[in-house]
Amino acid sequence: MKKTICFILLALISTATHSHPYFGENRAPFEYLTSYLYGNPLINKDTFIFNTFSTDENVVNTNFNQNRKDGSKTHITKLPTEAQKAKVLVDDSAANYIRGDKRYFDHNDPNCLKIISVIPVFPIFSPICQNTLAAKLPSVSNNGISGTWSPAQINTNQGGLFIYTFMPFGGQNADTITIPILIVAQINPIFSQIGPYNLNQHPDLLPSHSLDGISGTWFPPSVNTSSSGTTSYIFTPDASQCAATVGIDVQVNALIDTTEMPATAAWYSTTWIEGGLNGEYCDLGINIIQVMRDTLIENKLCRIIGVTDAGKYLKESEIPFYAKNNRIYFHEDNEWKLLYNFDAKVGDTITYSISNKAIYYAKYGIIPFPIQTGPFSLFVTAIDTVYTTSGKALKRFQTENAEFRDNSMQNIIEKVGSVDKLFGSNIIIVPPECNTFPQLRCYIDSNFSYKFVQGECDNIDALQEEKKMMLSIAPNPGVNQININIPNNMDLPLRYEVLSVRNHRVATGTYSSAQTLTIEADDLLSGMYIVRLMDMQGRLWIGKWVKL
């Protein structure tokens, strides 16, 4: 029987030796008859076994070695006992395999081995970072197959696994193949908060790695705290980490400007309950103006002050206050407004404002309608000295309104404010049958206390002192003179003033005698007036006089 021998070129040899052929499929052992031709004629024929293997990169163990010179051709003839089709791969040297040539025994011709097709081989595509410039797809495979790609180039705009198809040109007996390429989504490095810092504070070093392990560099390379404000620091990741450039804002605060007003400041006074408008006109209650808490406004640490009236805290009365360099300000309408200037000198004119919420701070009780808030002007007419309960000297400013306006500060005690409470005295309503009048009783903080009356500052039992400090005025009602009996316990000289029911000062002056004080009243209009005397200790006596 004549046997057909097919001569098929499997590989061009580029080195001096052949190594063993290997399979590209996992199959049972096969026995092959091989012929080696160095030209013509056939000079050698061997039979050997290709054993089973697990991957296409394992060299098949055979029962003999092939060593042939360059240019030799290998012919493989299938034995009758072999399977109808098997995959065979051939290498071109001992260490360099041509992986991918698919060679099958044609089941239609069991005696011949022919090349069915060739699989293009490409290097492994490493994952590519999103939004980076990818290399061009190669137009020729490692095993010499040329063709085109679809898509034609790698797109890195979006992360994920994408399939690219290589289509060989015709006439190469090569397969179309698909290759997956992984685009790694961009990582945004994460950092713990950096700062804020105070001006000239020693900053931390900027971290060389993010919390998720991304390494990189910073610009600027370190935090600068020599000036206040917000600075952006840019972190640029090292290459090949698929990480994005990120910016971190670092805040450097200016030194906090802390108020000089003590956190314990409190003003105790008596007021007519509900302003004397409801219930019993003459019912007096304790009114407390005090610091409630701190807040930060425009980098100023200031005090929030509120009013507790007759045991009820009035949240709506809260106002931010700030004291610095012998001045007191309050914050309203997005600005700081001057209330007191304790550096004023005799003859100075001081312009000040009061708050829209001064209705809660009024001397005689809560005012149930809007009031003027200024700005107002006052003259400093005299400055003398008063003493705290511990003997500390404080300046007392005697003032007069520079113009006819509704608000009046009267006497002002350094660091305390007006003797008519924090915002002075505005429009008043005087219940005619009251024998006692509201007044400021004490100022207390952690540094000193100043008392305007004897007795406890916040003890309701002490309110009887109000009656003891009422003035004796005769004749009352009167026509052309106000005659005031000077109390025996007054510390002279004293300051007196006569106020209309609208809180307009109609007479004022000083008096040093213990004899009866007479004030001319010919020019006064008929009506009720309030007479006040204040001694050197700041104690206040009040009386009511009616002109016929």
Coordinates of C-alpha atoms in Angstrom, one line a residue:
M1 CA 0.0 0.0 0.0
K2 CA 1.4 3.3 -1.0
K3 CA 1.6 5.9 1.8
T4 CA 1.1 9.6 1.0
I5 CA 3.7 11.9 2.4
C6 CA 2.8 15.6 2.7
F7 CA 5.7 18.1 2.9
I8 CA 4.6 21.1 4.9
L9 CA 6.9 24.0 6.1
L10 CA 6.4 24.4 9.9
A11 CA 9.1 26.9 10.8
L12 CA 12.2 28.6 9.5
I13 CA 15.1 27.9 11.9
S14 CA 16.9 30.9 13.2
T15 CA 19.3 29.1 15.5
A16 CA 21.6 26.2 15.2
T17 CA 19.3 23.7 16.8
H18 CA 15.7 22.5 16.9
S19 CA 14.1 21.8 20.3
H20 CA 11.2 19.4 20.8
P21 CA 7.9 20.3 19.3
Y22 CA 5.0 20.9 21.7
F23 CA 1.2 20.8 21.6
G24 CA -1.2 23.6 22.0
E25 CA -4.0 21.4 23.3
N26 CA -4.4 19.0 26.2
R27 CA -4.7 15.6 24.7
A28 CA -3.7 12.0 25.3
P29 CA -0.2 10.9 24.0
F30 CA 0.1 10.6 20.3
E31 CA 2.7 8.7 18.2
Y32 CA 4.1 10.5 15.2
L33 CA 6.4 9.6 12.4
T34 CA 8.7 12.5 11.5
S35 CA 11.0 12.9 8.4
Y36 CA 13.8 15.3 8.1
L37 CA 14.9 16.5 4.7
Y38 CA 18.2 18.4 4.1
G39 CA 17.4 18.9 0.5
N40 CA 16.9 15.7 -1.5
P41 CA 16.5 12.8 -0.9
L42 CA 14.9 12.0 2.4
I43 CA 17.7 10.7 4.7
N44 CA 16.1 10.1 8.1
K45 CA 12.8 9.1 9.5
D46 CA 12.1 8.7 13.2
T47 CA 9.1 7.9 15.3
F48 CA 8.6 9.6 18.7
I49 CA 5.9 10.3 21.3
F50 CA 4.3 13.6 22.2
N51 CA 3.1 13.2 25.8
T52 CA 0.1 14.9 27.6
F53 CA 0.6 18.4 29.0
S54 CA -1.5 21.0 30.8
T55 CA -0.8 24.3 29.0
D56 CA 0.4 25.4 25.5
E57 CA 3.6 26.7 27.0
N58 CA 4.8 23.4 28.4
V59 CA 7.4 21.7 26.2
V60 CA 6.3 18.1 25.4
N61 CA 8.6 15.4 26.6
T62 CA 9.7 13.2 23.7
N63 CA 11.7 10.1 23.5
F64 CA 14.5 11.6 21.4
N65 CA 16.2 14.9 20.6
Q66 CA 16.2 16.7 17.3
N67 CA 19.3 18.6 16.3
R68 CA 19.4 20.0 12.8
K69 CA 21.2 22.8 11.2
D70 CA 19.7 26.0 10.0
G71 CA 17.5 25.7 6.9
S72 CA 16.3 22.3 7.8
K73 CA 12.6 21.5 7.3
T74 CA 10.5 19.3 9.4
H75 CA 7.9 17.1 7.9
I76 CA 5.4 15.3 10.2
T77 CA 3.4 12.3 8.9
K78 CA 0.4 11.1 10.8
L79 CA 0.4 7.4 11.7
P80 CA -2.7 5.3 10.9
T81 CA -3.3 4.7 14.6
E82 CA -3.5 8.4 15.5
A83 CA -6.6 10.6 16.0
Q84 CA -8.1 12.3 13.0
K85 CA -7.1 15.8 14.2
A86 CA -4.5 17.1 16.6
K87 CA -2.9 20.4 17.3
V88 CA 0.9 20.7 16.9
L89 CA 3.2 23.6 17.6
V90 CA 6.8 23.9 16.7
D91 CA 9.5 26.1 18.2
D92 CA 12.3 27.8 16.4
S93 CA 15.0 27.4 19.1
A94 CA 15.6 25.8 22.5
A95 CA 14.3 28.9 24.3
N96 CA 12.0 30.8 22.0
Y97 CA 8.7 29.2 21.1
I98 CA 6.4 30.2 18.3
R99 CA 3.2 30.0 20.3
G100 CA 0.0 30.3 18.2
D101 CA 0.6 28.4 15.0
K102 CA -2.4 26.0 14.7
R103 CA -1.6 22.9 12.7
Y104 CA -4.1 20.1 12.4
F105 CA -4.3 16.8 10.7
D106 CA -7.0 17.1 8.2
H107 CA -9.6 14.5 8.9
N108 CA -10.3 14.3 5.2
D109 CA -6.8 13.2 4.5
P110 CA -5.6 11.2 7.5
N111 CA -2.1 10.9 6.1
C112 CA -1.3 14.6 5.7
L113 CA -0.8 17.5 8.1
K114 CA -1.7 20.9 6.8
I115 CA -1.8 24.5 8.3
I116 CA -5.5 25.5 8.9
S117 CA -4.8 29.0 10.3
V118 CA -2.4 31.1 12.4
I119 CA -3.4 33.0 15.6
P120 CA -1.8 36.5 15.9
V121 CA 0.2 36.9 19.0
F122 CA 0.6 40.2 20.9
P123 CA 2.3 41.1 24.1
I124 CA 0.2 41.3 27.2
F125 CA -1.5 44.7 27.5
S126 CA -1.0 46.0 31.0
P127 CA -3.8 47.9 32.7
I128 CA -3.9 51.5 31.6
C129 CA -4.8 54.4 33.8
Q130 CA -7.9 56.4 33.0
N131 CA -7.3 59.8 31.3
T132 CA -3.8 58.9 30.3
L133 CA -2.3 58.8 26.8
A134 CA -2.2 55.1 25.7
A135 CA 0.3 53.7 23.3
K136 CA -0.8 53.0 19.7
L137 CA -2.1 49.5 19.0
P138 CA 0.6 47.5 17.1
S139 CA -0.2 46.9 13.4
V140 CA 1.9 43.7 13.3
S141 CA 1.7 40.9 15.8
N142 CA 4.7 39.3 17.4
N143 CA 4.5 36.4 14.9
G144 CA 4.3 38.7 11.9
I145 CA 0.6 39.0 11.2
S146 CA -0.4 42.4 10.0
G147 CA -3.8 43.9 10.2
T148 CA -6.1 46.6 11.7
W149 CA -7.9 47.2 15.0
S150 CA -11.4 48.1 16.0
P151 CA -11.6 50.4 17.7
A152 CA -8.5 51.9 16.0
Q153 CA -7.0 53.3 19.2
I154 CA -7.3 52.8 22.9
N155 CA -9.7 55.2 24.6
T156 CA -8.9 56.0 28.2
N157 CA -11.7 58.4 29.0
Q158 CA -13.7 55.9 31.0
G159 CA -12.7 53.1 33.4
G160 CA -13.6 49.5 32.8
L161 CA -12.8 46.4 30.7
F162 CA -13.0 47.0 27.0
I163 CA -12.6 44.6 24.0
Y164 CA -10.4 45.5 21.0
T165 CA -10.5 43.3 17.9
F166 CA -7.5 42.6 15.6
M167 CA -8.5 41.8 12.0
P168 CA -5.6 40.4 9.9
F169 CA -5.1 41.4 6.3
G170 CA -6.1 38.7 3.8
G171 CA -3.7 36.0 2.5
Q172 CA -2.0 35.3 5.9
N173 CA -4.2 32.3 7.0
A174 CA -4.6 34.2 10.3
D175 CA -7.5 34.4 12.7
T176 CA -9.3 37.5 13.9
I177 CA -8.8 37.8 17.6
T178 CA -10.2 39.9 20.5
I179 CA -8.1 41.3 23.3
P180 CA -9.4 42.7 26.6
I181 CA -7.8 45.9 27.8
L182 CA -8.4 47.1 31.3
I183 CA -8.7 50.9 31.9
V184 CA -8.2 51.5 35.6
A185 CA -10.6 54.2 37.0
Q186 CA -8.8 57.2 38.3
I187 CA -8.3 57.3 42.1
N188 CA -8.8 60.6 44.0
P189 CA -6.2 60.6 46.8
I190 CA -7.8 61.1 50.2
F191 CA -6.2 63.1 53.0
S192 CA -7.1 63.9 56.6
Q193 CA -7.9 67.5 57.2
I194 CA -4.9 69.7 57.3
G195 CA -5.2 72.7 59.7
P196 CA -6.5 75.1 60.4
Y197 CA -3.6 76.8 62.0
N198 CA -3.1 80.1 63.8
L199 CA -0.9 82.8 62.5
N200 CA 2.8 81.8 62.8
Q201 CA 1.9 78.4 64.3
H202 CA 4.3 75.6 63.5
P203 CA 2.5 73.5 60.9
D204 CA 2.5 69.8 60.3
L205 CA 4.5 68.3 57.4
L206 CA 2.4 67.6 54.4
P207 CA 2.0 63.8 54.1
S208 CA 4.0 62.0 51.4
H209 CA 1.2 59.4 51.1
S210 CA -2.5 59.7 51.0
L211 CA -4.8 57.7 53.3
D212 CA -5.3 55.3 50.4
G213 CA -1.6 54.8 49.8
I214 CA -1.0 57.1 46.9
S215 CA 2.5 58.6 47.0
G216 CA 3.3 62.0 45.5
T217 CA 4.6 65.5 45.9
W218 CA 3.1 68.8 47.0
F219 CA 3.3 72.3 45.7
P220 CA 4.0 74.4 47.6
P221 CA 6.0 71.8 49.4
S222 CA 5.1 72.9 52.9
V223 CA 2.5 74.9 54.8
N224 CA 3.2 78.5 55.3
T225 CA 1.6 80.1 58.4
S226 CA 3.3 83.5 58.2
S227 CA 0.2 85.2 56.8
S228 CA -3.5 84.5 57.4
G229 CA -6.0 83.3 54.8
T230 CA -6.7 80.2 52.8
T231 CA -4.0 78.6 50.5
S232 CA -4.5 75.7 48.1
Y233 CA -1.8 73.0 48.2
I234 CA -1.6 70.7 45.1
F235 CA -0.8 67.0 45.5
T236 CA 0.6 65.5 42.3
P237 CA 0.7 61.6 42.5
D238 CA 3.8 59.7 41.4
A239 CA 3.4 58.0 37.9
S240 CA 1.7 54.7 37.3
Q241 CA -0.7 54.9 40.2
C242 CA -3.8 55.9 38.2
A243 CA -4.3 58.7 40.7
A244 CA -5.6 62.2 40.1
T245 CA -4.0 65.5 41.1
V246 CA -6.0 67.0 44.0
G247 CA -5.9 70.3 45.9
I248 CA -6.2 70.8 49.6
D249 CA -7.2 74.1 51.1
V250 CA -5.4 75.0 54.3
Q251 CA -6.7 77.8 56.5
V252 CA -4.4 80.0 58.6
N253 CA -6.4 82.1 61.0
A254 CA -5.3 85.5 62.2
L255 CA -4.8 85.7 65.9
I256 CA -8.2 85.8 67.5
D257 CA -9.0 89.2 68.9
T258 CA -10.4 88.4 72.4
T259 CA -12.7 90.8 74.1
E260 CA -11.6 92.4 77.3
M261 CA -15.1 92.2 78.8
P262 CA -15.1 89.6 81.6
A263 CA -17.1 86.4 80.9
T264 CA -18.8 86.9 84.3
A265 CA -20.0 90.4 83.7
A266 CA -23.6 91.0 85.1
W267 CA -25.7 94.1 85.8
Y268 CA -28.4 93.8 88.5
S269 CA -31.3 96.2 88.6
T270 CA -35.0 96.5 89.4
T271 CA -37.7 97.2 86.8
W272 CA -41.4 97.6 86.8
I273 CA -42.7 94.1 85.9
E274 CA -43.8 94.2 82.3
G275 CA -42.8 97.8 82.0
G276 CA -45.5 98.9 84.4
L277 CA -48.1 98.6 81.7
N278 CA -49.9 95.5 82.9
G279 CA -50.9 94.2 86.3
E280 CA -49.9 96.3 89.3
Y281 CA -48.0 99.4 88.2
C282 CA -45.6 99.4 91.1
D283 CA -44.6 95.7 91.2
L284 CA -40.8 95.6 91.0
G285 CA -38.8 92.6 89.9
I286 CA -35.1 91.8 89.6
N287 CA -33.7 92.4 86.1
I288 CA -30.3 90.8 85.2
I289 CA -28.2 91.7 82.2
Q290 CA -25.4 89.2 81.9
V291 CA -23.0 87.4 79.6
M292 CA -24.5 84.1 78.5
R293 CA -21.9 82.7 76.2
D294 CA -19.1 83.5 73.7
T295 CA -19.2 83.7 69.9
L296 CA -16.7 84.5 67.1
I297 CA -17.6 87.4 64.8
E298 CA -15.0 88.7 62.2
N299 CA -12.3 86.9 64.1
K300 CA -13.3 88.7 67.3
L301 CA -14.1 86.6 70.3
C302 CA -17.1 88.5 71.8
R303 CA -19.7 88.0 74.5
I304 CA -23.4 87.3 74.0
I305 CA -25.3 89.3 76.5
G306 CA -29.0 88.7 77.3
V307 CA -31.7 89.8 79.7
T308 CA -33.5 87.9 82.5
D309 CA -36.5 89.9 83.5
A310 CA -38.5 88.9 86.6
G311 CA -37.1 85.4 86.4
K312 CA -37.8 84.9 82.7
Y313 CA -34.9 84.7 80.3
L314 CA -35.5 86.7 77.1
K315 CA -33.7 84.9 74.2
E316 CA -34.7 87.6 71.8
S317 CA -32.7 90.1 73.8
E318 CA -29.3 88.6 73.0
I319 CA -26.7 91.0 71.6
P320 CA -23.0 90.4 70.8
F321 CA -20.6 92.8 72.8
Y322 CA -16.9 93.4 72.4
A323 CA -14.7 95.4 74.7
K324 CA -11.2 96.5 73.7
N325 CA -8.9 99.4 74.6
N326 CA -11.4 101.1 77.0
R327 CA -14.2 100.9 74.5
I328 CA -17.3 98.8 74.4
Y329 CA -19.0 97.9 71.1
F330 CA -22.1 95.9 70.1
H331 CA -22.7 94.1 66.8
E332 CA -25.8 94.9 64.8
D333 CA -26.6 95.3 61.1
N334 CA -23.4 93.6 60.1
E335 CA -21.2 96.2 61.8
W336 CA -19.6 97.0 65.2
K337 CA -21.2 100.1 66.8
L338 CA -19.6 102.1 69.5
L339 CA -21.5 102.3 72.8
Y340 CA -18.8 103.6 75.3
N341 CA -15.5 105.3 75.2
F342 CA -13.9 105.3 78.6
D343 CA -10.8 107.2 77.3
A344 CA -13.0 110.4 76.8
K345 CA -11.8 113.6 78.3
V346 CA -13.7 116.6 79.6
G347 CA -15.0 118.6 76.7
D348 CA -15.1 115.7 74.3
T349 CA -18.1 114.9 72.2
I350 CA -18.8 111.2 71.9
T351 CA -21.0 109.8 69.2
Y352 CA -22.6 106.5 70.1
S353 CA -25.5 104.2 69.1
I354 CA -27.9 101.9 71.0
S355 CA -29.2 98.6 69.8
N356 CA -32.6 97.9 68.3
K357 CA -33.0 95.5 71.2
A358 CA -32.4 98.2 73.8
I359 CA -36.1 98.0 74.5
Y360 CA -35.3 94.9 76.6
Y361 CA -32.6 96.8 78.5
A362 CA -34.6 99.9 79.4
K363 CA -34.3 101.3 82.9
Y364 CA -37.9 101.2 83.8
G365 CA -38.8 97.9 82.0
I366 CA -39.4 96.5 78.6
I367 CA -40.5 99.1 76.1
P368 CA -43.4 97.8 74.0
F369 CA -42.7 99.9 70.9
P370 CA -39.7 100.7 68.7
I371 CA -37.3 103.4 69.8
Q372 CA -34.6 105.6 68.2
T373 CA -31.2 104.0 68.1
G374 CA -29.1 106.9 67.1
P375 CA -26.4 107.7 66.5
F376 CA -26.5 110.1 69.5
S377 CA -24.0 112.6 70.7
L378 CA -23.1 113.6 74.3
F379 CA -20.7 116.1 75.9
V380 CA -18.4 115.0 78.7
T381 CA -18.9 117.8 81.3
A382 CA -16.8 116.5 84.2
I383 CA -14.8 113.4 85.3
D384 CA -14.3 112.4 88.9
T385 CA -13.5 109.1 90.7
V386 CA -15.7 106.5 92.4
Y387 CA -14.5 103.3 94.1
T388 CA -15.5 99.7 93.9
T389 CA -16.4 97.6 96.9
S390 CA -12.8 96.5 97.1
G391 CA -11.5 100.1 96.9
K392 CA -10.5 100.0 93.2
A393 CA -10.7 103.5 91.6
L394 CA -12.9 104.0 88.6
K395 CA -13.6 107.1 86.5
R396 CA -17.1 108.6 86.5
F397 CA -18.1 110.6 83.5
Q398 CA -20.7 113.3 83.9
T399 CA -22.4 113.8 80.5
E400 CA -25.1 115.9 78.8
N401 CA -26.8 115.3 75.6
A402 CA -25.3 117.3 72.7
E403 CA -28.7 117.6 71.1
F404 CA -32.3 117.1 71.9
R405 CA -32.7 113.4 71.5
D406 CA -34.6 110.7 73.3
N407 CA -31.7 108.8 74.8
S408 CA -29.6 109.9 77.7
M409 CA -26.5 108.3 79.4
Q410 CA -26.4 110.6 82.5
N411 CA -23.4 109.5 84.6
I412 CA -21.2 106.8 83.2
I413 CA -19.0 104.6 85.3
E414 CA -15.8 103.2 83.8
K415 CA -16.1 99.6 82.7
V416 CA -19.7 99.5 84.0
G417 CA -21.6 101.9 81.7
S418 CA -24.5 104.3 82.4
V419 CA -26.1 104.4 85.8
D420 CA -29.3 104.1 83.9
K421 CA -28.3 100.5 82.7
L422 CA -26.3 99.4 79.7
F423 CA -28.0 101.5 77.0
G424 CA -28.8 104.5 79.2
S425 CA -32.3 105.8 79.6
N426 CA -34.8 106.2 76.7
I427 CA -38.5 107.2 76.6
I428 CA -40.1 106.4 79.9
I429 CA -43.7 105.9 81.1
V430 CA -44.1 106.7 84.8
P431 CA -47.1 105.2 86.6
P432 CA -48.2 108.1 88.7
E433 CA -49.1 106.1 91.8
C434 CA -45.8 104.3 92.3
N435 CA -43.7 105.2 95.3
T436 CA -40.7 103.2 94.2
F437 CA -38.6 103.5 91.1
P438 CA -36.5 101.1 89.2
Q439 CA -32.7 101.6 89.3
L440 CA -29.4 99.9 88.6
R441 CA -28.3 98.1 91.8
C442 CA -25.0 96.4 91.1
Y443 CA -22.4 95.6 88.6
I444 CA -20.4 92.4 89.2
D445 CA -17.6 90.5 87.4
S446 CA -14.7 88.3 88.3
N447 CA -12.4 91.4 88.7
F448 CA -14.5 93.8 90.8
S449 CA -18.0 94.8 91.8
Y450 CA -19.7 98.1 92.1
K451 CA -22.9 98.8 94.1
F452 CA -25.3 101.6 93.6
V453 CA -27.5 100.6 96.6
Q454 CA -27.0 98.9 99.9
G455 CA -28.1 95.3 100.4
E456 CA -27.9 92.3 98.1
C457 CA -27.8 92.7 94.4
D458 CA -30.3 90.0 93.5
N459 CA -32.3 89.6 96.6
I460 CA -35.9 90.5 96.2
D461 CA -36.1 91.3 100.0
A462 CA -33.7 94.2 99.5
L463 CA -36.2 96.0 97.3
Q464 CA -37.5 97.8 100.4
E465 CA -34.4 99.9 100.1
E466 CA -36.0 101.5 97.1
K467 CA -38.6 103.1 99.3
K468 CA -36.0 104.2 101.8
M469 CA -34.2 106.1 99.1
M470 CA -37.2 108.1 97.9
L471 CA -36.8 111.9 98.1
S472 CA -38.9 114.2 100.2
I473 CA -40.0 117.1 97.9
A474 CA -42.2 120.1 99.0
P475 CA -44.5 121.6 98.0
N476 CA -45.7 118.7 95.9
P477 CA -47.6 119.6 93.8
G478 CA -45.9 123.0 93.3
V479 CA -45.8 126.0 91.0
N480 CA -42.4 127.7 90.7
Q481 CA -39.9 125.9 93.0
I482 CA -38.8 122.3 93.7
N483 CA -37.6 122.1 97.3
I484 CA -35.7 118.8 98.1
N485 CA -34.7 117.7 101.5
I486 CA -31.1 116.3 101.4
P487 CA -30.9 112.8 103.0
N488 CA -28.5 112.6 106.0
N489 CA -26.5 109.7 104.7
M490 CA -25.6 111.2 101.3
D491 CA -21.9 111.4 100.4
L492 CA -21.6 115.0 99.1
P493 CA -21.2 116.6 96.7
L494 CA -24.2 115.3 94.8
R495 CA -25.4 115.6 91.3
Y496 CA -29.1 116.4 90.6
E497 CA -31.3 116.4 87.6
V498 CA -34.9 116.9 86.7
L499 CA -36.4 114.8 83.9
S500 CA -39.7 115.0 82.1
V501 CA -41.8 111.9 81.7
R502 CA -40.3 111.6 78.2
N503 CA -36.8 111.4 79.8
H504 CA -35.8 114.9 78.6
R505 CA -33.4 116.5 81.1
V506 CA -34.9 120.0 82.0
A507 CA -32.5 120.9 84.9
T508 CA -29.2 119.6 86.1
G509 CA -26.3 120.6 88.4
T510 CA -24.2 119.8 91.4
Y511 CA -24.8 120.6 95.1
S512 CA -22.5 120.4 98.1
S513 CA -24.6 121.5 101.0
A514 CA -26.6 119.4 103.4
Q515 CA -29.3 122.1 103.4
T516 CA -32.5 121.9 101.3
L517 CA -31.9 122.0 97.6
T518 CA -34.1 124.5 95.7
I519 CA -34.6 124.3 92.0
E520 CA -36.4 127.0 90.1
A521 CA -39.3 125.7 88.0
D522 CA -40.9 128.8 86.6
D523 CA -40.1 127.8 83.0
L524 CA -41.4 124.3 83.3
L525 CA -44.6 123.2 81.7
S526 CA -47.3 121.7 83.8
G527 CA -47.0 118.0 84.4
M528 CA -45.1 115.3 86.2
Y529 CA -41.3 115.3 86.6
I530 CA -38.8 112.9 88.0
V531 CA -36.1 114.3 90.3
R532 CA -32.9 112.3 90.8
L533 CA -30.0 112.8 93.2
M534 CA -26.7 110.8 93.0
D535 CA -24.0 111.0 95.7
M536 CA -20.3 110.3 95.4
Q537 CA -20.8 106.6 96.0
G538 CA -23.1 106.4 93.0
R539 CA -26.2 105.8 95.1
L540 CA -29.4 107.1 93.7
W541 CA -32.4 108.9 95.3
I542 CA -35.5 109.4 93.3
G543 CA -38.6 111.6 93.7
K544 CA -41.6 112.5 91.8
W545 CA -42.8 116.2 91.5
V546 CA -45.9 117.6 89.8
K547 CA -46.1 121.1 88.6
L548 CA -49.5 122.7 88.6

